Short mmCIF file of C-alpha atoms and ligand atoms in Angstrom, two decimals:
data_model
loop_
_atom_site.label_atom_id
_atom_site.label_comp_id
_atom_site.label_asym_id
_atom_site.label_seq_id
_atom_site.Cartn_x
_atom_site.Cartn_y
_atom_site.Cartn_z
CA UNK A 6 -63.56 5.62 52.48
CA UNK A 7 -61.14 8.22 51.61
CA UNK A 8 -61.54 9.65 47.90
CA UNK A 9 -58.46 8.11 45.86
CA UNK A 10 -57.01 9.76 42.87
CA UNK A 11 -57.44 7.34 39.33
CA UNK A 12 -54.76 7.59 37.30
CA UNK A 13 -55.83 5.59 33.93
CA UNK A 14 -53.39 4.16 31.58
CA UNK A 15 -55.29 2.62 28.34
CA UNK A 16 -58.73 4.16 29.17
CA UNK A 17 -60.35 3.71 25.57
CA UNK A 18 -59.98 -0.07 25.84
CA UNK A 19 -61.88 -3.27 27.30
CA UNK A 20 -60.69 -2.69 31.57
CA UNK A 21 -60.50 0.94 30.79
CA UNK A 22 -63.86 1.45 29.80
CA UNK A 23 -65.13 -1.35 32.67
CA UNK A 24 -62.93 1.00 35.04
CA UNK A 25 -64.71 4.52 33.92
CA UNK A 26 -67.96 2.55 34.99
CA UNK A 27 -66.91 1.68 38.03
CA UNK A 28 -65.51 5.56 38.79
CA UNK A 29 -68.97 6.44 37.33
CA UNK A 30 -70.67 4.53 39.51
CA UNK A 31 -68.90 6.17 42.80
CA UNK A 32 -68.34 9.61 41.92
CA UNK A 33 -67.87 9.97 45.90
CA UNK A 34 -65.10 8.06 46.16
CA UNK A 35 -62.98 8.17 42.95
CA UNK A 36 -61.79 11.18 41.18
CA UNK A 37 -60.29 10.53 37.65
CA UNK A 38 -56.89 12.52 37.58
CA UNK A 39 -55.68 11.56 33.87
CA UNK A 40 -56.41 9.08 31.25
CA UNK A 41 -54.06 7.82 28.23
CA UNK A 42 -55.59 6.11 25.14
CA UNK A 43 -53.59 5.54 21.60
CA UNK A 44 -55.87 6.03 18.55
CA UNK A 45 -59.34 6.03 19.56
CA UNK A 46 -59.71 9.69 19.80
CA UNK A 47 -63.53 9.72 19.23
CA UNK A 48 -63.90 7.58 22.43
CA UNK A 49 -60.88 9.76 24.45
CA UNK A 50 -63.40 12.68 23.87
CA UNK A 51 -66.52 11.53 25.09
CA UNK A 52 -64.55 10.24 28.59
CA UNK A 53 -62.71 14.05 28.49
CA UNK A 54 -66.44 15.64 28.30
CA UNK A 55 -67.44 13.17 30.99
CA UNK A 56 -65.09 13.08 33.44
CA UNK A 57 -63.15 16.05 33.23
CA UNK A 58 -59.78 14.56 34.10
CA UNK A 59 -56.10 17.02 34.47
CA UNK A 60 -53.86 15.71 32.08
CA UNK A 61 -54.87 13.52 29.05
CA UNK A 62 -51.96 11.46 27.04
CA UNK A 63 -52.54 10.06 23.61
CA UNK A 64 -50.25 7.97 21.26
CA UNK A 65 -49.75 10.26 18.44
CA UNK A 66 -49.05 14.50 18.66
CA UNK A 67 -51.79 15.50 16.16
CA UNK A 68 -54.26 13.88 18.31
CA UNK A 69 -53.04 15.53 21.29
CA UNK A 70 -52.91 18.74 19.44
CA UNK A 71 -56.52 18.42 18.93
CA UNK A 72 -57.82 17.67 22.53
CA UNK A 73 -55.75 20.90 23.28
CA UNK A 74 -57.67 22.96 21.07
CA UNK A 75 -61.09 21.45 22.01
CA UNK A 76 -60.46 21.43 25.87
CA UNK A 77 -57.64 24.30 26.32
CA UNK A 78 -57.92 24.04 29.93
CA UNK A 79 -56.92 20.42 30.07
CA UNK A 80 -53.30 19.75 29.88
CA UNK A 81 -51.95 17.68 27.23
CA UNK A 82 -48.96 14.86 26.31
CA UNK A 83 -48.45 12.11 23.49
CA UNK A 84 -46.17 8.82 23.64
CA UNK A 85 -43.87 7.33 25.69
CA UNK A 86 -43.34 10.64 28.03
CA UNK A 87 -47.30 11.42 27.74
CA UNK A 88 -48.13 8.15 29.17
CA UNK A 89 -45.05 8.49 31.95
CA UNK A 90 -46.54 11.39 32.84
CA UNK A 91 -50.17 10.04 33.05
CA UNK A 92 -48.81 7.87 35.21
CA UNK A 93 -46.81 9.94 37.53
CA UNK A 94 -48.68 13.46 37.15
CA UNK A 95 -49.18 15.55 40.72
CA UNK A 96 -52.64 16.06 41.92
CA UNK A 97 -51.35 18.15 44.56
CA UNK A 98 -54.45 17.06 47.03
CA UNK A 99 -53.52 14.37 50.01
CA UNK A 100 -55.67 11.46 48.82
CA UNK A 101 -54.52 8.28 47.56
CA UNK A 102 -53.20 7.68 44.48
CA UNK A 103 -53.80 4.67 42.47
CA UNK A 104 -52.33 4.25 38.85
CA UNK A 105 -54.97 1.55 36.90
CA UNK A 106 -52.49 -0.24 34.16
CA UNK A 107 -55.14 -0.86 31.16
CA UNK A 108 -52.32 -0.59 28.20
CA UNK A 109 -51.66 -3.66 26.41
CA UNK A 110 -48.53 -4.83 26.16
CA UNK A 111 -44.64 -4.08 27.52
CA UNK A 112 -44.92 -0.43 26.98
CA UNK A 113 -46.85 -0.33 30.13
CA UNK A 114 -43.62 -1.27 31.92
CA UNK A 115 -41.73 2.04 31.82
CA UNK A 116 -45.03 4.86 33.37
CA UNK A 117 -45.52 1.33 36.01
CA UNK A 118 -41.73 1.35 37.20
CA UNK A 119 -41.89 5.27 37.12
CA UNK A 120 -44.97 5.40 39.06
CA UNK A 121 -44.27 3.13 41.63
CA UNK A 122 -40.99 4.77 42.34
CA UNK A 123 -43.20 7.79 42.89
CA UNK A 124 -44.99 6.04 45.62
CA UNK A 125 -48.22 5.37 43.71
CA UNK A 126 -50.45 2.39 44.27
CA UNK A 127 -50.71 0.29 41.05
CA UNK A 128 -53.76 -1.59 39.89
CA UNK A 129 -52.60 -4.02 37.90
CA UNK A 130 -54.68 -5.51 34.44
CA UNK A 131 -51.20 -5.21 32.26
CA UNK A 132 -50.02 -8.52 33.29
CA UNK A 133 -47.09 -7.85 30.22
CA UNK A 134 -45.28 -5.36 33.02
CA UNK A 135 -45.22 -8.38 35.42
CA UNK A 136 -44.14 -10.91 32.70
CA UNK A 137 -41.41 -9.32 31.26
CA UNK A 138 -39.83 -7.68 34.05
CA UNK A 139 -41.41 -9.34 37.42
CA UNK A 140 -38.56 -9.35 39.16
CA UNK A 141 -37.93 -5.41 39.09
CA UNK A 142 -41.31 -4.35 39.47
CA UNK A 143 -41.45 -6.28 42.79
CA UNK A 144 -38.48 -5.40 44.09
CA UNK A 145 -39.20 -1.88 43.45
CA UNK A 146 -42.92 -1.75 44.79
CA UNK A 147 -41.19 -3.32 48.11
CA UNK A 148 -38.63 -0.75 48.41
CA UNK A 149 -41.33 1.94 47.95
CA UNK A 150 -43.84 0.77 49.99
CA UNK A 151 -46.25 0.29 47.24
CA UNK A 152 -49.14 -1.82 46.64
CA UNK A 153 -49.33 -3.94 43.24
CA UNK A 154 -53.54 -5.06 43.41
CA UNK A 155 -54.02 -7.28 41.02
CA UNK A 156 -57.09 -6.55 38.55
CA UNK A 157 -56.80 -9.84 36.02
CA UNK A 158 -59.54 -12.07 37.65
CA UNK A 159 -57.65 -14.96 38.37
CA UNK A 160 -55.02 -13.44 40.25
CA UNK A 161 -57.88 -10.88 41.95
CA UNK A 162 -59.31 -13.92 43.24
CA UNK A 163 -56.31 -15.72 44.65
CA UNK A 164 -55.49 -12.17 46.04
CA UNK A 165 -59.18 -12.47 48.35
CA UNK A 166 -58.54 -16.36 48.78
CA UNK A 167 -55.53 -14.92 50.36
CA UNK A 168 -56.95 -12.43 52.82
CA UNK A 169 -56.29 -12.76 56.04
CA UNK A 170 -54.51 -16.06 55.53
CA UNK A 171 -50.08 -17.02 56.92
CA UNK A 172 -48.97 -16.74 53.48
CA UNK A 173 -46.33 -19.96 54.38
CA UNK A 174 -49.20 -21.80 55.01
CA UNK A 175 -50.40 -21.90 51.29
CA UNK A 176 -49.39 -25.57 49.48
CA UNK A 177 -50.44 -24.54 45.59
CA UNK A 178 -52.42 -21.82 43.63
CA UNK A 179 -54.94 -23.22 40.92
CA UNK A 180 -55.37 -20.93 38.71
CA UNK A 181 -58.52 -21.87 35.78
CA UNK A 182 -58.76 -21.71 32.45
CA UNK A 183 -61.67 -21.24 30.40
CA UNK A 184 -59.70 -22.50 27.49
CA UNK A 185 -60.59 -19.79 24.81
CA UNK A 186 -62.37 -19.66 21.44
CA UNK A 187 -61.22 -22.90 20.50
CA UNK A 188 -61.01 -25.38 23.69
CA UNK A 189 -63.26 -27.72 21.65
CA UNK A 190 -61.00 -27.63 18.52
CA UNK A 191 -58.59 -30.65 17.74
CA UNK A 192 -54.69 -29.03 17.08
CA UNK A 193 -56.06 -30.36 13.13
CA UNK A 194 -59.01 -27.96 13.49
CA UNK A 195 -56.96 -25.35 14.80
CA UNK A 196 -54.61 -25.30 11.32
CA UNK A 197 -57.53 -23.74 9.29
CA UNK A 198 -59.10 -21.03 12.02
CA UNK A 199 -59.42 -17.50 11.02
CA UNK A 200 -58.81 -14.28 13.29
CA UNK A 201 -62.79 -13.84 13.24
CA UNK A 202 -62.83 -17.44 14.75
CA UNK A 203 -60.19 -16.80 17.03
CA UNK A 204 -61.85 -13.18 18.32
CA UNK A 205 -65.00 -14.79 19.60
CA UNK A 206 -64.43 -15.70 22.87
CA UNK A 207 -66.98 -17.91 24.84
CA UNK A 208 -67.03 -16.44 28.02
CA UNK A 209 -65.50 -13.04 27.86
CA UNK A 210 -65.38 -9.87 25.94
CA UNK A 211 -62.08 -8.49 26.02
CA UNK A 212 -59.34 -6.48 24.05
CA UNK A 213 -58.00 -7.97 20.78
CA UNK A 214 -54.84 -9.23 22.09
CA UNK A 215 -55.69 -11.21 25.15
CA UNK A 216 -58.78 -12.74 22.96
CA UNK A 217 -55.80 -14.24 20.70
CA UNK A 218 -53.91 -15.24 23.93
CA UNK A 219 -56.59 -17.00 25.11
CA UNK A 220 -56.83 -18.86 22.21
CA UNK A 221 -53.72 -20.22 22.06
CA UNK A 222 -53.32 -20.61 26.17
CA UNK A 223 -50.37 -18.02 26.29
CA UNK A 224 -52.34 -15.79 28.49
CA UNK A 225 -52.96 -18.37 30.66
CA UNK A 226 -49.18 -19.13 30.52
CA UNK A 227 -48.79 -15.58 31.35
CA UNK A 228 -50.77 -15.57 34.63
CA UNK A 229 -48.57 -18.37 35.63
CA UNK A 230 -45.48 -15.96 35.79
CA UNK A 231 -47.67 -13.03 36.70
CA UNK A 232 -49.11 -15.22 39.80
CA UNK A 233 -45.44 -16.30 40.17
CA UNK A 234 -44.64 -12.38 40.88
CA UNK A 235 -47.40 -11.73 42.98
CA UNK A 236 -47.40 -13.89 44.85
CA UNK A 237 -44.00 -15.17 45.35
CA UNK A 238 -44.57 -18.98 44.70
CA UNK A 239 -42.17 -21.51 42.69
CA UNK A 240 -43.41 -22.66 39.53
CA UNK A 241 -43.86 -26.18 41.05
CA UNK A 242 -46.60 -24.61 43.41
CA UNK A 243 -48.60 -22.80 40.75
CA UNK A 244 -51.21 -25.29 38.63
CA UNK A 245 -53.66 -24.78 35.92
CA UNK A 246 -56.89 -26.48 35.60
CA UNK A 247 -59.47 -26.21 32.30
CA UNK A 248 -62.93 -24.73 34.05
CA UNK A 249 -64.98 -23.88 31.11
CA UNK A 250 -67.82 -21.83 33.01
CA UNK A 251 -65.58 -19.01 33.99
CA UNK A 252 -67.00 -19.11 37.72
CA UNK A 253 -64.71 -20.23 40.12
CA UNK A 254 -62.51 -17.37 39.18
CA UNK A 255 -58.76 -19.08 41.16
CA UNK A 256 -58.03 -20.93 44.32
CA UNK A 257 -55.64 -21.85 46.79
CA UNK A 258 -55.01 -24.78 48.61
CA UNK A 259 -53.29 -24.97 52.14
CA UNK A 260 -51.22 -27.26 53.48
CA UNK A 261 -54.11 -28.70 55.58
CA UNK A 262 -55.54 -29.78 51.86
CA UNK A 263 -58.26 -27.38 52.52
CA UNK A 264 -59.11 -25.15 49.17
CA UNK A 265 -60.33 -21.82 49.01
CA UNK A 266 -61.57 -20.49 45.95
CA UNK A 267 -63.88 -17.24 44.78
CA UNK A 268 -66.68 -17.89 42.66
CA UNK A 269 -68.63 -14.66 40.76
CA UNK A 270 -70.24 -14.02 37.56
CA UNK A 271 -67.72 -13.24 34.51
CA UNK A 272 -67.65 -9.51 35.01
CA UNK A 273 -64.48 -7.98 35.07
CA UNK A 274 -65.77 -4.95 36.68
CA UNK A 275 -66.14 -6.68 39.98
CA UNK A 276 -61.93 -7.17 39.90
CA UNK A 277 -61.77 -4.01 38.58
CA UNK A 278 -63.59 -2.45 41.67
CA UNK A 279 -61.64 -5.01 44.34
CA UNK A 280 -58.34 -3.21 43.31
CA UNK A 281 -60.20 0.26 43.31
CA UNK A 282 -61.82 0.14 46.63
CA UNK A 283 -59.26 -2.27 48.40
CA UNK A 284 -58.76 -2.69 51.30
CA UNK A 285 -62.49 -2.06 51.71
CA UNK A 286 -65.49 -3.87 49.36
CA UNK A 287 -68.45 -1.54 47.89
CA UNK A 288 -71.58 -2.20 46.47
CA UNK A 289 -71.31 -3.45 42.69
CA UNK A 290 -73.87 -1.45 41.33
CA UNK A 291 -75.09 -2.57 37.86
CA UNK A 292 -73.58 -6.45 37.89
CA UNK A 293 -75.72 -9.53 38.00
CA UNK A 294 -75.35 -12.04 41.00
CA UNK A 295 -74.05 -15.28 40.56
CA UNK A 296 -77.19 -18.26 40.26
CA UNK A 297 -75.06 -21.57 40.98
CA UNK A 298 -78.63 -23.35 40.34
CA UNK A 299 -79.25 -21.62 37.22
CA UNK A 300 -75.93 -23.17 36.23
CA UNK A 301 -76.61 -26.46 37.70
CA UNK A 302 -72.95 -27.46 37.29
CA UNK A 303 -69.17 -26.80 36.90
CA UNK A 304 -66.81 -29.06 34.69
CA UNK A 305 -63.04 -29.18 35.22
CA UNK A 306 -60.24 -31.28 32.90
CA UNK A 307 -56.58 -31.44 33.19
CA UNK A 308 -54.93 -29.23 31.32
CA UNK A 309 -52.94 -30.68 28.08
CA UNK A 310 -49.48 -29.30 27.09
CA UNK A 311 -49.45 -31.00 23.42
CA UNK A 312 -52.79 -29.20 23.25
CA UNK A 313 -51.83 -25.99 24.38
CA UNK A 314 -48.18 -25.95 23.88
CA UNK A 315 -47.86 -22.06 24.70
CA UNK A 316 -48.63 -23.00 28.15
CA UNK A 317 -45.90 -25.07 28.39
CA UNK A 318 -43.63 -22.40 26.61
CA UNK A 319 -44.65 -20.19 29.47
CA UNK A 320 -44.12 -22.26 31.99
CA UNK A 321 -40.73 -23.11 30.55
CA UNK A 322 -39.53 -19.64 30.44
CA UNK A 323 -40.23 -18.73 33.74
CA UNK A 324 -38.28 -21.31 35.28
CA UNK A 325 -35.15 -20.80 33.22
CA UNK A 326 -35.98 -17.35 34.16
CA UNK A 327 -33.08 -14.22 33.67
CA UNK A 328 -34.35 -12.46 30.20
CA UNK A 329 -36.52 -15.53 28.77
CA UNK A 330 -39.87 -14.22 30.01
CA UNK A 331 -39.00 -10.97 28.49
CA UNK A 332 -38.51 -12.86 25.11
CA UNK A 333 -41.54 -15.06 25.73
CA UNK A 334 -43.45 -12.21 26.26
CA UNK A 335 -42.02 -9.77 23.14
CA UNK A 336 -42.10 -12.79 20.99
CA UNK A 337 -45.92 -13.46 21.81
CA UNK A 338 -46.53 -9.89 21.27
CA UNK A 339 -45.38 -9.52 17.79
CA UNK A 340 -46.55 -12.82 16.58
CA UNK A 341 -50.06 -11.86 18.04
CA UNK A 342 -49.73 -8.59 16.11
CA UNK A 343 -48.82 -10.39 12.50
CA UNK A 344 -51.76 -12.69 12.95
CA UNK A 345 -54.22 -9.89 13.78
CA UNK A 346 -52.77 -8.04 10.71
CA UNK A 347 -53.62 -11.06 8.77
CA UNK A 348 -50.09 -11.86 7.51
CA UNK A 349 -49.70 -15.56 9.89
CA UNK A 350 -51.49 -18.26 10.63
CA UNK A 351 -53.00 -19.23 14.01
CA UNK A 352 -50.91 -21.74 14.41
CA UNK A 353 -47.99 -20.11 13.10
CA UNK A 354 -48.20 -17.75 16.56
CA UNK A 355 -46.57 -20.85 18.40
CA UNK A 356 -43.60 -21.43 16.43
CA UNK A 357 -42.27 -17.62 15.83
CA UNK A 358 -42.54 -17.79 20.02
CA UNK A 359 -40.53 -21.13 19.85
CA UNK A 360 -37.45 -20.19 17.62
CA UNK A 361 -37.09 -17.00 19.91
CA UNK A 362 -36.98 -19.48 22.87
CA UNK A 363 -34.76 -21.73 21.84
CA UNK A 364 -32.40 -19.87 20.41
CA UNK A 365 -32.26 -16.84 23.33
CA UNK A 366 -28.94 -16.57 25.46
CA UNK A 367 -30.03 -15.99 28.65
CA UNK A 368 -28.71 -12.90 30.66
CA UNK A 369 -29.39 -13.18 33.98
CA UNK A 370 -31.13 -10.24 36.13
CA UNK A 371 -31.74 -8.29 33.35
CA UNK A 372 -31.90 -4.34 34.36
CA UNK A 373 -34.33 -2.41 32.89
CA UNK A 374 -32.13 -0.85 29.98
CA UNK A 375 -31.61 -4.70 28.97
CA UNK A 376 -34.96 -5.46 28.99
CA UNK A 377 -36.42 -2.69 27.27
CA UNK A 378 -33.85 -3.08 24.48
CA UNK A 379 -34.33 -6.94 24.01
CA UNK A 380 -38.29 -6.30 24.40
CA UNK A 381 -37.66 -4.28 21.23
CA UNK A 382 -34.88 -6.75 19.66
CA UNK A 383 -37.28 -9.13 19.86
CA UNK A 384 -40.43 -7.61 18.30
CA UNK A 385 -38.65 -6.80 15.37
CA UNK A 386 -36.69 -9.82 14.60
CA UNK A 387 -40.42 -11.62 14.82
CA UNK A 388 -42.14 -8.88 12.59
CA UNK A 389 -38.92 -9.66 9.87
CA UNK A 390 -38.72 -13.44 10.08
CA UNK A 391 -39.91 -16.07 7.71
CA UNK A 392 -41.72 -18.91 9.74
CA UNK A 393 -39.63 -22.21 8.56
CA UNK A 394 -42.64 -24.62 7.97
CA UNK A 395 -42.01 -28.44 9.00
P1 NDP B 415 -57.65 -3.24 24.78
O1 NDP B 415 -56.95 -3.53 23.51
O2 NDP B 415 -59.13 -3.31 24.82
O3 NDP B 415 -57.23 -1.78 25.31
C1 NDP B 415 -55.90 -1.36 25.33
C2 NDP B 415 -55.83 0.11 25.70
O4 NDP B 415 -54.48 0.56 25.62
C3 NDP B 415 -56.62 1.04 24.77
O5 NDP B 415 -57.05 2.15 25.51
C4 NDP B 415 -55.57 1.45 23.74
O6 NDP B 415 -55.88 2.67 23.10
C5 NDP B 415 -54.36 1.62 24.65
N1 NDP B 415 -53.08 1.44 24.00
C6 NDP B 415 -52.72 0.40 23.20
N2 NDP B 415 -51.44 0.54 22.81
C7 NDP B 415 -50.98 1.70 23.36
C8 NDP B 415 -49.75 2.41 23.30
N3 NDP B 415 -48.72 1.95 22.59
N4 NDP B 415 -49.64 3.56 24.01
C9 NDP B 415 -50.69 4.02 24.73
N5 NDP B 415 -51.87 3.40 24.82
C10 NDP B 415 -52.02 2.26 24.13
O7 NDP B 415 -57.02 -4.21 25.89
P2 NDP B 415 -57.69 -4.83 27.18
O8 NDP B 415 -58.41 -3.77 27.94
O9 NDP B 415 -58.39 -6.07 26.82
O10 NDP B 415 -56.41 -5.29 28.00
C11 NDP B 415 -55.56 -4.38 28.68
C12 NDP B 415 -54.61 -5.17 29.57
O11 NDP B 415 -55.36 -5.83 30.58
C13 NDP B 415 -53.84 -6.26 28.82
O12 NDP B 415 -52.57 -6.37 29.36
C14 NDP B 415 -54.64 -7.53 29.12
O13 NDP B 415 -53.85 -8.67 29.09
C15 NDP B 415 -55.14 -7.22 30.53
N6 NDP B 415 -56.37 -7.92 30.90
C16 NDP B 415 -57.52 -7.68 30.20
C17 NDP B 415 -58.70 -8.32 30.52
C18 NDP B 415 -59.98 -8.04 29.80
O14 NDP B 415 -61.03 -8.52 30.21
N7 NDP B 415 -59.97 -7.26 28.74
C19 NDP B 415 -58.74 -9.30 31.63
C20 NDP B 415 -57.50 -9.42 32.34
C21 NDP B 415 -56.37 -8.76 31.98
P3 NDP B 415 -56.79 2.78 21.76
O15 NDP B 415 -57.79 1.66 21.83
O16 NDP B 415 -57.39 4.14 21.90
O17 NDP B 415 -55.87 2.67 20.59
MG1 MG B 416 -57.20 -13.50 33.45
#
């Protein structure tokens, strides 16, 4: 395998860090090019001393000041035109270049849209790029000849279910849910949860944000219109199903009824190093094998939208379709961000995303401009509003 250039957006955080160990584990074939991070600076340093990358982007100037005077010979950036240029900086070798999206959030959209238009491969874990503005990534990732590899498991595993198969030939995706901190919880529990609750995931250990997501089943909701992106499916053809030991990772069933799926341990590095290595597979050096007899057995329940009405929120928007994902999507973000900070409820999350909903316009084929501004529009009418409690 050819050595590819890693280009890592977010590289403080949960997939950023799984990604340095995967790059650390093949120094051979992966050369880290630049990192961003926002505030983490301690953490930025100990990857810059490691790895040694060209360019490093942080969120704020000060910090960026600082790296510069610690490591003068590393070039330096901050914000929205630091991380653009993460993403799109010139290695000036002829190996491949592959862009890993590990920000959280819509401002990964912008350094993903200028990066593919650059011709760079994208490894996708910012599923928010794909949500809020799926229909312009695609299009441009087509007209550039550019690969989008999906890195969230579900959609990593549909992607190998996939392989090799007549894409017309495919009936449904399932995609599974491990149904988050609270899958046992009544919607009655769920009015008196706290964020420490809600952060204490059973299966995975991931970033803030998609630990709250899973929680309330948006990020599931969110894979929906991710997978819908991907992987070019209606709505009608993409299903959920509640899977509780995180194993079978997705599947797909083919018109024949038979169903593929992909099975592995909950490691996100092994994803992580599918995208990194594709088209080939390497050795996963320091993740445990899956024991199917040590687990002894796999449960699976129908998912339930009064339960999880996020989900159904999700699905909602991405039919209507036009700017409503992008609202969905902003909406979720800010209320997310007020109930991290402490100043919502749990529960509270589900109805700042439903007055945005209901009361959006849609505008259909949003461009860019339009979506960026109503991403923004969005997040701040949800940071002002008082929740109207029925
Ligand atoms: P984390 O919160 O752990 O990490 C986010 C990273 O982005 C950090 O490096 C953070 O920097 C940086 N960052 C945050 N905001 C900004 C900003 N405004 N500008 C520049 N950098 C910023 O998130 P995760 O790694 O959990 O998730 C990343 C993405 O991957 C999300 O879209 C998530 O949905 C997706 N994903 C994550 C999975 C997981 O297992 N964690 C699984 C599947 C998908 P710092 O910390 O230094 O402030
Ligand atoms: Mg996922």
């Amino acid at each position: 395998m050819n050595k590819k250039n890693i280009y890592l957006l977010g590289a403080t955080g949960s997939i950023g860090t799984q990604t340095l160990d995967v790059i650390d584990n093949n120094p051979d074939k992966y050369e880290l090019i630049t990192i961003s991070f926002g505030r983490q600076i301690d953490k930025g340093i100990e990857i810059i001393k490691k790895f040694k990358p060209k360019f490093v982007s942080t969120m704020d100037s000060k910090d960026a000041l600082k790296i510069k005077l610690l490591f003068p010979e590393i070039e330096v950036g901050f914000g929205d035109e630091g991380l653009i240029h993460a993403a799109t900086y010139d290695s000036y070798n002829s190996n491949e270049n592959l862009v890993v999206t590990a920000v959280v959030g819509s401002v990964g959209l912008t350094p993903t849209i200028k990066a593919i238009k650059k011709g760079y491969n994208i490894g996708l874990a910012n599923k928010e790029t794909l949500v809020t503005a799926g229909h312009l990534v695609m299009k441009l990732a087509e007209e550039n000849h550019v690969k989008i590899l999906p890195i969230d498991s579900e959609h990593a595993a549909i992607f190998q279910c996939l392989n090799g198969e007549d894409p017309s030939k495919v009936e449904q995706l399932i995609i599974t849910a491990s149904g988050g901190s609270f899958r046992d919880k009544t919607r009655e529990e769920l009015v008196y949860v706290t964020i420490k609750d809600a952060l204490n995931h059973p299966n995975w250990s991931m970033g803030a944000k998609i630990t709250i997501d899973s929680a309330t089943m948006m990020n599931k909701g969110l894979e929906v219109i991710e997978a819908h992106w991907l992987f070019n499916l209606p709505y009608e053809r993409i299903s959920t199903i509640l899977h509780k030991e995180s194993v079978i990772h997705s599947m797909v069933e083919f018109i024949d009824t038979a169903v593929i799926a992909q099975l592995g341990t909950p490691d996100m590095r092994i994803p992580i190093q599918y995208a990194l290595a594709y088209p080939e597979r390497i050795v996963s050096k320091n993740s445990r094998r899956l024991n199917l007899a040590e687990i002894g057995k796999l449960n699976f329940k129908e998912m339930d939208y009064n339960r999880f009405p996020c989900l159904k929120f999700a699905y909602d928007a991405g039919i209507k379709g036009g700017s409503m994902p992008t609202v969905l999507n902003a909406a979720n973000e800010a209320a997310v961000g007020l109930f991290l900070q402490g100043k919502i409820k749990f529960l509270d999350i589900e109805k700042l995303i439903y007055q945005q909903i209901e009361s959006h316009h849609i505008i259909s084929n949003p461009d860019l401009e339009t979506v960026l501004a109503l991403d923004q529009e969005i997040k701040a009418k949800v940071s002002s509003l008082q929740i109207e409690r029925s």
